[in-house]
Tab-separated table of C-alpha atoms and ligand atoms in Angstrom:
chain	number	residue	atom	x	y	z
A	194	UNK	CA	-20.842	8.686	12.772
A	195	UNK	CA	-20.174	12.424	13.344
A	196	UNK	CA	-18.855	13.585	16.833
A	197	UNK	CA	-18.726	17.266	18.165
A	198	UNK	CA	-16.400	17.343	21.709
A	199	UNK	CA	-16.857	20.715	23.431
A	200	UNK	CA	-13.784	22.389	25.658
A	201	UNK	CA	-13.467	25.872	27.284
A	202	UNK	CA	-12.873	28.909	24.699
A	203	UNK	CA	-9.393	28.673	23.979
A	204	UNK	CA	-8.870	25.450	24.291
A	205	UNK	CA	-10.044	23.951	21.133
A	206	UNK	CA	-6.522	23.721	19.952
A	207	UNK	CA	-5.097	21.633	22.624
A	208	UNK	CA	-8.435	19.362	22.028
A	209	UNK	CA	-7.731	19.049	18.318
A	210	UNK	CA	-4.209	17.511	19.275
A	211	UNK	CA	-5.492	15.252	21.294
A	212	UNK	CA	-8.307	13.664	18.833
A	213	UNK	CA	-5.527	14.101	16.269
A	214	UNK	CA	-2.953	12.010	18.395
A	215	UNK	CA	-5.933	9.411	19.087
A	216	UNK	CA	-6.007	9.129	15.648
A	217	UNK	CA	-9.603	11.092	14.329
A	218	UNK	CA	-10.065	13.080	11.370
A	219	UNK	CA	-11.105	16.426	13.133
A	220	UNK	CA	-12.916	18.335	10.139
A	221	UNK	CA	-13.877	21.845	11.951
A	222	UNK	CA	-12.289	23.471	14.953
A	223	UNK	CA	-14.209	26.642	16.327
A	224	UNK	CA	-13.774	28.356	19.409
A	225	UNK	CA	-14.760	25.773	22.452
A	226	UNK	CA	-15.336	22.579	20.166
A	227	UNK	CA	-14.224	20.026	17.624
A	228	UNK	CA	-16.269	18.489	14.917
A	229	UNK	CA	-14.699	14.734	13.933
A	230	UNK	CA	-15.767	11.570	12.532
A	231	UNK	CA	-15.019	7.971	14.363
A	232	UNK	CA	-16.796	4.525	15.105
A	233	UNK	CA	-18.944	3.666	17.795
A	234	UNK	CA	-15.797	2.421	19.396
A	235	UNK	CA	-14.949	6.369	19.542
A	236	UNK	CA	-17.593	6.569	22.031
A	237	UNK	CA	-15.355	5.117	24.579
A	238	UNK	CA	-12.158	6.145	23.348
A	239	UNK	CA	-12.886	9.894	23.386
A	240	UNK	CA	-14.926	9.801	26.570
A	241	UNK	CA	-11.926	7.906	28.278
A	242	UNK	CA	-8.910	9.663	27.080
A	243	UNK	CA	-9.524	13.473	26.203
A	244	UNK	CA	-8.068	14.900	28.768
A	245	UNK	CA	-8.957	18.867	27.875
A	246	UNK	CA	-12.608	17.993	26.746
A	247	UNK	CA	-15.662	18.833	28.506
A	248	UNK	CA	-18.423	16.784	26.738
A	249	UNK	CA	-18.690	14.293	23.860
A	250	UNK	CA	-21.955	14.646	21.936
A	251	UNK	CA	-23.077	12.152	18.743
A	252	UNK	CA	-24.193	14.481	15.693
A	253	UNK	CA	-27.790	13.315	14.997
A	254	UNK	CA	-28.058	15.621	12.125
A	255	UNK	CA	-26.848	19.307	11.003
A	256	UNK	CA	-28.816	21.453	8.112
A	257	UNK	CA	-29.027	25.479	7.668
A	258	UNK	CA	-32.197	26.849	9.233
A	259	UNK	CA	-32.781	30.392	9.122
A	260	UNK	CA	-36.606	30.347	10.308
A	261	UNK	CA	-38.280	27.731	12.956
A	262	UNK	CA	-40.212	25.838	10.095
A	263	UNK	CA	-36.674	24.463	8.870
A	264	UNK	CA	-35.548	24.271	12.049
A	265	UNK	CA	-39.082	21.710	12.894
A	266	UNK	CA	-38.401	20.275	9.322
A	267	UNK	CA	-34.817	19.291	9.875
A	268	UNK	CA	-35.288	17.459	13.159
A	269	UNK	CA	-38.966	15.722	11.878
A	270	UNK	CA	-36.584	14.258	9.004
A	271	UNK	CA	-34.253	13.020	11.091
A	272	UNK	CA	-34.259	9.050	11.420
A	273	UNK	CA	-34.197	9.301	15.069
A	274	UNK	CA	-35.920	6.264	15.938
A	275	UNK	CA	-32.242	4.386	14.505
A	276	UNK	CA	-30.490	5.764	17.754
A	277	UNK	CA	-33.559	6.992	20.327
A	278	UNK	CA	-35.921	4.555	21.924
A	279	UNK	CA	-39.913	4.557	22.559
A	280	UNK	CA	-39.215	4.959	26.345
A	281	UNK	CA	-35.955	7.414	26.661
A	282	UNK	CA	-36.772	10.806	28.696
A	283	UNK	CA	-35.741	13.756	26.034
A	284	UNK	CA	-34.312	16.663	27.914
A	285	UNK	CA	-33.212	19.366	24.949
A	286	UNK	CA	-31.258	21.946	25.614
A	287	UNK	CA	-30.217	25.170	23.378
A	288	UNK	CA	-27.424	27.128	22.199
A	289	UNK	CA	-27.196	29.827	19.571
A	290	UNK	CA	-24.309	32.134	18.283
A	291	UNK	CA	-24.753	34.245	15.541
A	292	UNK	CA	-27.404	33.167	13.972
A	293	UNK	CA	-31.115	34.194	12.887
A	294	UNK	CA	-32.903	31.933	15.533
A	295	UNK	CA	-31.961	33.195	18.836
A	296	UNK	CA	-34.669	32.851	21.028
A	297	UNK	CA	-33.677	29.842	22.953
A	298	UNK	CA	-36.925	28.992	24.770
A	299	UNK	CA	-38.476	28.727	20.928
A	300	UNK	CA	-35.609	26.462	19.918
A	301	UNK	CA	-35.653	24.545	22.402
A	302	UNK	CA	-39.903	23.734	22.476
A	303	UNK	CA	-39.934	23.420	18.124
A	304	UNK	CA	-36.881	20.816	18.575
A	305	UNK	CA	-38.670	19.367	21.514
A	306	UNK	CA	-42.271	19.102	19.302
A	307	UNK	CA	-40.439	17.497	16.527
A	308	UNK	CA	-38.534	14.936	18.303
A	309	UNK	CA	-42.048	13.648	19.721
A	310	UNK	CA	-43.590	14.302	16.334
A	311	UNK	CA	-40.906	12.047	14.638
A	312	UNK	CA	-40.665	9.163	17.666
A	313	UNK	CA	-44.411	9.092	18.015
A	314	UNK	CA	-44.629	8.561	14.382
A	315	UNK	CA	-41.802	5.791	14.228
A	316	UNK	CA	-43.566	4.036	17.473
A	317	UNK	CA	-47.031	4.527	16.381
A	318	UNK	CA	-47.530	6.390	19.932
A	319	UNK	CA	-49.896	9.236	20.883
A	320	UNK	CA	-47.455	10.846	23.623
A	321	UNK	CA	-43.914	9.576	24.367
A	322	UNK	CA	-43.977	7.887	28.079
A	323	UNK	CA	-40.608	9.429	28.771
A	324	UNK	CA	-40.168	7.267	31.777
A	325	UNK	CA	-36.406	5.543	30.519
A	326	UNK	CA	-33.023	6.229	30.109
A	327	UNK	CA	-32.199	10.210	29.537
A	328	UNK	CA	-30.806	10.999	25.933
A	329	UNK	CA	-30.256	14.660	26.632
A	330	UNK	CA	-30.655	16.564	23.278
A	331	UNK	CA	-28.525	19.857	22.707
A	332	UNK	CA	-30.088	21.828	19.718
A	333	UNK	CA	-27.093	24.407	18.862
A	334	UNK	CA	-27.146	26.938	16.507
A	335	UNK	CA	-23.921	28.323	14.928
A	336	UNK	CA	-24.183	31.105	11.534
A	337	UNK	CA	-27.251	29.601	10.596
A	338	UNK	CA	-26.532	26.116	11.371
A	339	UNK	CA	-28.473	23.826	13.124
A	340	UNK	CA	-27.097	20.798	14.557
A	341	UNK	CA	-29.055	18.149	16.942
A	342	UNK	CA	-26.746	16.687	19.303
A	343	UNK	CA	-27.055	13.965	21.612
A	344	UNK	CA	-24.901	13.972	25.001
A	345	UNK	CA	-23.149	10.876	25.149
A	346	UNK	CA	-20.864	11.942	28.413
A	347	UNK	CA	-23.721	12.496	31.093
A	348	UNK	CA	-21.537	13.654	33.965
A	349	UNK	CA	-19.193	16.513	32.503
A	350	UNK	CA	-15.551	15.006	31.773
A	351	UNK	CA	-13.771	17.258	34.121
A	352	UNK	CA	-15.450	14.672	36.358
A	353	UNK	CA	-12.709	12.370	36.795
A	354	UNK	CA	-14.002	11.002	39.970
A	355	UNK	CA	-10.749	11.532	41.967
A	356	UNK	CA	-12.239	15.004	43.553
A	357	UNK	CA	-13.559	13.412	46.723
A	358	UNK	CA	-12.507	16.239	48.969
A	359	UNK	CA	-12.873	19.865	48.403
A	360	UNK	CA	-10.561	22.746	48.535
A	361	UNK	CA	-10.954	26.455	47.932
A	362	UNK	CA	-10.926	27.471	44.626
A	363	UNK	CA	-9.696	23.874	42.746
A	364	UNK	CA	-9.369	24.855	38.747
A	365	UNK	CA	-11.623	22.379	36.831
A	366	UNK	CA	-9.474	19.254	35.905
A	367	UNK	CA	-9.977	19.542	32.231
A	368	UNK	CA	-8.869	23.086	32.187
A	369	UNK	CA	-6.015	22.136	34.502
A	370	UNK	CA	-4.710	19.067	31.981
A	371	UNK	CA	-5.226	21.725	28.717
A	372	UNK	CA	-2.589	24.136	30.631
A	373	UNK	CA	-0.259	21.399	31.068
A	374	UNK	CA	-0.706	20.111	27.592
A	375	UNK	CA	-0.563	23.908	26.450
A	376	UNK	CA	2.678	23.834	27.942
A	377	UNK	CA	3.761	21.297	25.910
A	378	UNK	CA	4.896	18.871	29.210
A	379	UNK	CA	3.791	15.552	27.911
A	380	UNK	CA	5.367	13.612	30.503
A	381	UNK	CA	9.090	14.277	30.489
A	382	UNK	CA	10.926	16.236	32.656
A	383	UNK	CA	10.237	17.157	36.169
A	384	UNK	CA	6.909	19.004	37.013
A	385	UNK	CA	6.170	21.241	39.769
A	386	UNK	CA	3.055	22.977	40.711
A	387	UNK	CA	4.445	25.513	43.698
A	388	UNK	CA	0.688	26.060	45.193
A	389	UNK	CA	-0.903	23.165	44.258
A	390	UNK	CA	-4.186	23.547	46.604
A	391	UNK	CA	-5.888	20.274	46.231
A	392	UNK	CA	-3.395	18.788	43.709
A	393	UNK	CA	-5.490	18.878	40.432
A	394	UNK	CA	-2.193	19.819	38.155
A	395	UNK	CA	-0.103	17.386	40.076
A	396	UNK	CA	-2.464	14.381	39.600
A	397	UNK	CA	-3.438	15.594	35.942
A	398	UNK	CA	0.463	15.644	35.312
A	399	UNK	CA	0.864	11.856	36.784
A	400	UNK	CA	-2.100	11.033	34.358
A	401	UNK	CA	-0.182	12.278	31.407
A	402	UNK	CA	3.423	10.922	32.989
A	403	UNK	CA	1.552	7.327	33.019
A	404	UNK	CA	-0.453	7.594	30.255
A	405	UNK	CA	-3.482	7.188	32.148
A	406	UNK	CA	-6.775	8.124	30.454
A	407	UNK	CA	-8.652	10.302	33.116
A	408	UNK	CA	-11.900	8.784	32.127
A	409	UNK	CA	-10.919	5.031	32.770
A	410	UNK	CA	-12.701	4.638	36.084
A	411	UNK	CA	-15.833	6.353	35.782
A	412	UNK	CA	-18.967	5.403	33.330
A	413	UNK	CA	-20.484	7.190	30.913
A	414	UNK	CA	-24.137	8.174	29.945
A	415	UNK	CA	-23.736	6.542	26.503
A	416	UNK	CA	-23.286	3.054	28.484
A	417	UNK	CA	-26.569	2.896	29.773
A	418	UNK	CA	-28.180	2.777	25.964
A	419	UNK	CA	-26.898	-0.383	24.785
A	420	UNK	CA	-25.665	1.284	21.744
A	421	UNK	CA	-22.407	-0.349	22.031
A	422	UNK	CA	-21.893	-4.172	23.205
A	423	UNK	CA	-20.219	-4.015	26.887
A	424	UNK	CA	-18.385	-6.004	26.107
A	425	UNK	CA	-16.322	-4.092	23.595
A	426	UNK	CA	-16.267	-1.313	25.898
A	427	UNK	CA	-14.705	-3.465	28.422
A	428	UNK	CA	-12.123	-4.745	26.324
A	429	UNK	CA	-11.355	-1.135	25.056
A	430	UNK	CA	-11.005	-0.058	29.035
A	431	UNK	CA	-8.966	-3.246	29.674
A	432	UNK	CA	-6.332	-1.901	26.589
A	433	UNK	CA	-6.117	1.230	27.681
A	434	UNK	CA	-4.886	-0.208	31.360
A	435	UNK	CA	-2.429	-2.118	29.953
A	436	UNK	CA	-1.136	0.524	28.307
A	437	UNK	CA	-0.712	2.731	31.453
A	438	UNK	CA	3.219	2.782	32.370
A	439	UNK	CA	5.333	3.961	35.468
A	440	UNK	CA	6.158	7.438	35.219
A	441	UNK	CA	9.826	8.587	33.831
A	442	UNK	CA	9.869	11.470	35.924
A	443	UNK	CA	9.268	13.583	39.267
A	444	UNK	CA	6.357	15.473	39.964
A	445	UNK	CA	6.181	17.828	42.778
A	446	UNK	CA	3.379	19.751	44.231
A	447	UNK	CA	3.665	22.102	47.307
A	448	UNK	CA	1.407	24.281	49.757
A	449	UNK	CA	1.551	26.725	52.324
A	450	UNK	CA	-1.516	25.800	53.719
A	451	UNK	CA	-1.122	22.082	55.157
A	452	UNK	CA	-5.292	21.232	54.648
A	453	UNK	CA	-4.597	21.868	50.886
A	454	UNK	CA	-1.697	19.325	51.110
A	455	UNK	CA	-3.996	16.861	52.927
A	456	UNK	CA	-6.599	17.046	50.332
A	457	UNK	CA	-4.006	16.602	47.577
A	458	UNK	CA	-2.789	13.661	48.938
A	459	UNK	CA	-6.423	12.171	49.219
A	460	UNK	CA	-7.231	13.095	46.073
A	461	UNK	CA	-4.573	11.337	44.479
A	462	UNK	CA	-4.662	8.390	46.196
A	463	UNK	CA	-7.797	7.580	44.881
A	464	UNK	CA	-6.465	6.539	42.039
A	465	UNK	CA	-3.503	5.323	43.597
A	466	UNK	CA	-0.964	7.966	42.026
A	467	UNK	CA	0.108	9.410	45.675
A	468	UNK	CA	3.100	7.443	45.437
A	469	UNK	CA	3.963	9.045	42.279
A	470	UNK	CA	3.766	12.964	43.585
A	471	UNK	CA	5.674	14.220	45.939
A	472	UNK	CA	3.275	16.742	48.010
A	473	UNK	CA	4.848	18.629	50.802
A	474	UNK	CA	3.568	21.819	52.705
A	475	UNK	CA	5.820	24.431	51.810
A	476	UNK	CA	5.830	28.323	51.664
A	477	UNK	CA	6.550	29.965	48.455
A	478	UNK	CA	9.568	32.028	50.193
A	479	UNK	CA	11.172	28.781	50.659
A	480	UNK	CA	10.714	27.468	47.257
A	481	UNK	CA	13.911	26.219	46.265
A	482	UNK	CA	14.875	23.404	43.962
A	483	UNK	CA	17.909	21.479	42.982
A	484	UNK	CA	16.224	20.130	39.685
A	485	UNK	CA	18.145	21.850	36.851
A	486	UNK	CA	15.230	22.165	34.939
A	487	UNK	CA	11.521	21.052	33.833
A	488	UNK	CA	8.056	22.700	33.780
A	489	UNK	CA	6.254	24.566	36.247
A	490	UNK	CA	1.934	25.171	36.028
A	491	UNK	CA	0.214	26.819	38.698
A	492	UNK	CA	-2.979	28.120	39.647
A	493	UNK	CA	-2.433	31.942	41.271
A	494	UNK	CA	-5.031	32.415	43.885
A	495	UNK	CA	-7.788	34.562	42.805
A	496	UNK	CA	-7.991	38.081	44.229
A	497	UNK	CA	-11.809	37.894	44.531
A	498	UNK	CA	-11.927	34.406	45.653
A	499	UNK	CA	-8.593	34.747	48.462
A	500	UNK	CA	-6.905	37.124	50.046
A	501	UNK	CA	-7.302	40.708	49.888
A	502	UNK	CA	-5.193	43.053	47.166
A	503	UNK	CA	-2.112	43.424	49.392
A	504	UNK	CA	-1.487	40.193	49.893
A	505	UNK	CA	-1.940	39.379	46.321
A	506	UNK	CA	0.824	42.077	45.714
A	507	UNK	CA	3.224	40.208	48.135
A	508	UNK	CA	2.483	37.114	46.793
A	509	UNK	CA	3.301	38.287	43.280
A	510	UNK	CA	6.335	40.029	44.570
A	511	UNK	CA	7.577	36.633	46.236
A	512	UNK	CA	6.150	34.640	42.798
A	513	UNK	CA	9.055	36.888	41.060
A	514	UNK	CA	12.123	36.176	43.558
A	515	UNK	CA	11.648	32.543	43.470
A	516	UNK	CA	9.708	30.810	40.425
A	517	UNK	CA	10.506	33.431	38.021
A	518	UNK	CA	14.174	32.978	38.554
A	519	UNK	CA	13.926	29.609	37.564
A	520	UNK	CA	15.420	30.057	34.298
A	521	UNK	CA	16.082	26.767	32.697
A	522	UNK	CA	12.104	26.127	33.485
A	523	UNK	CA	9.234	26.180	31.528
A	524	UNK	CA	6.673	28.266	33.124
A	525	UNK	CA	3.036	28.376	32.763
A	526	UNK	CA	1.057	30.691	35.265
A	527	UNK	CA	-3.026	31.311	35.354
A	528	UNK	CA	-4.351	34.288	37.035
A	529	UNK	CA	-7.243	36.097	36.997
A	530	UNK	CA	-4.937	39.573	37.785
A	531	UNK	CA	-4.302	41.265	34.208
A	532	UNK	CA	-1.813	43.586	35.799
A	533	UNK	CA	0.612	39.902	36.998
A	534	UNK	CA	3.610	40.756	34.854
A	535	UNK	CA	3.585	44.577	35.889
A	536	UNK	CA	7.116	45.213	37.649
A	537	UNK	CA	8.166	41.729	37.584
A	538	UNK	CA	11.385	41.072	36.464
A	539	UNK	CA	10.670	38.855	33.509
A	540	UNK	CA	8.186	39.204	30.550
A	541	UNK	CA	5.946	36.334	29.152
A	542	UNK	CA	6.435	34.940	26.334
A	543	UNK	CA	2.589	34.806	25.714
A	544	UNK	CA	-0.140	35.767	27.199
A	545	UNK	CA	-3.899	33.527	26.532
A	546	UNK	CA	-7.013	35.018	28.164
A	547	UNK	CA	-10.157	33.025	28.641
A	548	UNK	CA	-13.152	32.352	31.022
A	549	UNK	CA	-12.471	29.962	33.726
A	550	UNK	CA	-16.373	29.589	34.517
A	551	UNK	CA	-17.533	33.356	34.813
A	552	UNK	CA	-13.983	34.809	35.645
A	553	UNK	CA	-11.815	36.019	33.072
A	554	UNK	CA	-8.045	34.483	33.560
A	555	UNK	CA	-4.933	34.891	31.770
A	556	UNK	CA	-2.425	32.337	31.251
A	557	UNK	CA	1.006	33.523	31.262
A	558	UNK	CA	3.781	31.341	29.648
A	559	UNK	CA	7.786	32.081	29.827
A	560	UNK	CA	10.117	30.143	27.899
A	561	UNK	CA	13.122	29.244	29.201
A	562	UNK	CA	15.717	31.716	28.986
A	563	UNK	CA	18.737	29.508	29.561
A	564	UNK	CA	19.572	25.943	28.823
A	565	UNK	CA	20.402	23.276	31.134
B	192	LIG	C1	-6.025	28.915	43.567
B	192	LIG	S1	-5.199	27.894	44.469
B	192	LIG	C2	-4.935	26.778	43.737
B	192	LIG	C3	-6.007	26.180	42.938
B	192	LIG	C4	-5.359	24.175	42.688
B	192	LIG	N1	-4.763	24.361	41.469
B	192	LIG	C5	-6.384	23.240	42.989
B	192	LIG	O1	-6.985	22.660	41.614
B	192	LIG	O2	-6.645	23.226	43.876
B	192	LIG	C6	-3.925	28.783	45.162
B	192	LIG	C7	-3.369	27.787	46.227
B	192	LIG	O3	-2.030	28.674	46.283
B	192	LIG	C8	-1.526	28.612	47.948
B	192	LIG	N2	-1.159	29.772	48.331
B	192	LIG	C9	-1.265	31.003	48.549
B	192	LIG	N3	-0.063	31.665	48.837
B	192	LIG	C10	0.900	30.863	48.794
B	192	LIG	C11	2.514	30.910	49.386
B	192	LIG	N4	2.818	32.112	49.893
B	192	LIG	N5	3.096	29.798	49.253
B	192	LIG	C12	2.409	28.795	48.786
B	192	LIG	N6	1.349	28.563	48.686
B	192	LIG	C13	0.598	29.509	48.801
B	192	LIG	C14	-3.215	28.646	48.707
B	192	LIG	O4	-3.087	28.201	49.664
B	192	LIG	C15	-3.922	27.706	47.650
B	192	LIG	O5	-3.686	26.505	48.089
């Protein structure tokens, strides 16, 4: 079987590494996605384990389509009835990049017509009832290659299920995990988020440190389809649970806002991770640590969403005086500020630019200057 996992643009390298570590052969990596092969067990292994992924699709077919006729023929010739039942509901979405077919509405309606024609003929029905379980389809065009995809995740994979309370400007869970993995923190050495907000980065770090798959406790749309024996899925979940280990390290989250710390503790407690993370209310100005090294990953408040420009400048200055002085630490800072490094005492080793939702952001990485 062929699968397509999606993530945010610029995070595909992290996703590829995760898939390789899980033992899958990645055939293609392009911005925001990885195409790979796996058996039906991959449905639970990848949906539950991938930290940086947003969705997992099953590839029902791919072919070249430079005309709407080629698009229709490609879909109608796929043996869709092998997977799609007579009573499924088939919403169709479309995306198109650098392709001759670009009208999403037309791609959508032609794909839908071809699916209905194929299934109608296979099940000898003049119209499909579409009153059963959802089978969300996506027709993705890229460089004239059409791919018919079936969404196996349902709720996007960033929804782990631990976020019980809201907080201003939380980072998406899979992006948080990807930033930690980009910072090459794999659960060894101290981890600190000095502006932790609702605790996303610390919670993702705790799951990495304990080898806990982020989607272990949630369910996925494919489980409603009867494609995989539920006993097998349960067995794999049990195996995942048996591999959870106590952490070998220290994880800390600080914030100046006591409400944020309350929310962070509550979120961590949902997965029983509150005992593993030290959350504390503390102003960045007062930040100091006796630790001799480790990794800091944090998410600066966004100028537009939090505070005004003067406050941002003041906070940037504080950041320079405190966090950037941790010269034995590896640092990763997500900021919406293109000028974040201006006037700072240290220059980043690497800057990655990407979209966090619709907001353009920069991930500034600093390698340690000194050995501990
Ligand atoms: C963008 S939010 C972090 C969101 C977090 N990553 C999450 O997923 O919830 C930035 C956080 O920085 C905190 N903050 C702002 N100024 C601070 C300061 N001077 N000291 C400590 N925390 C501060 C805010 O209270 C806010 O919770």
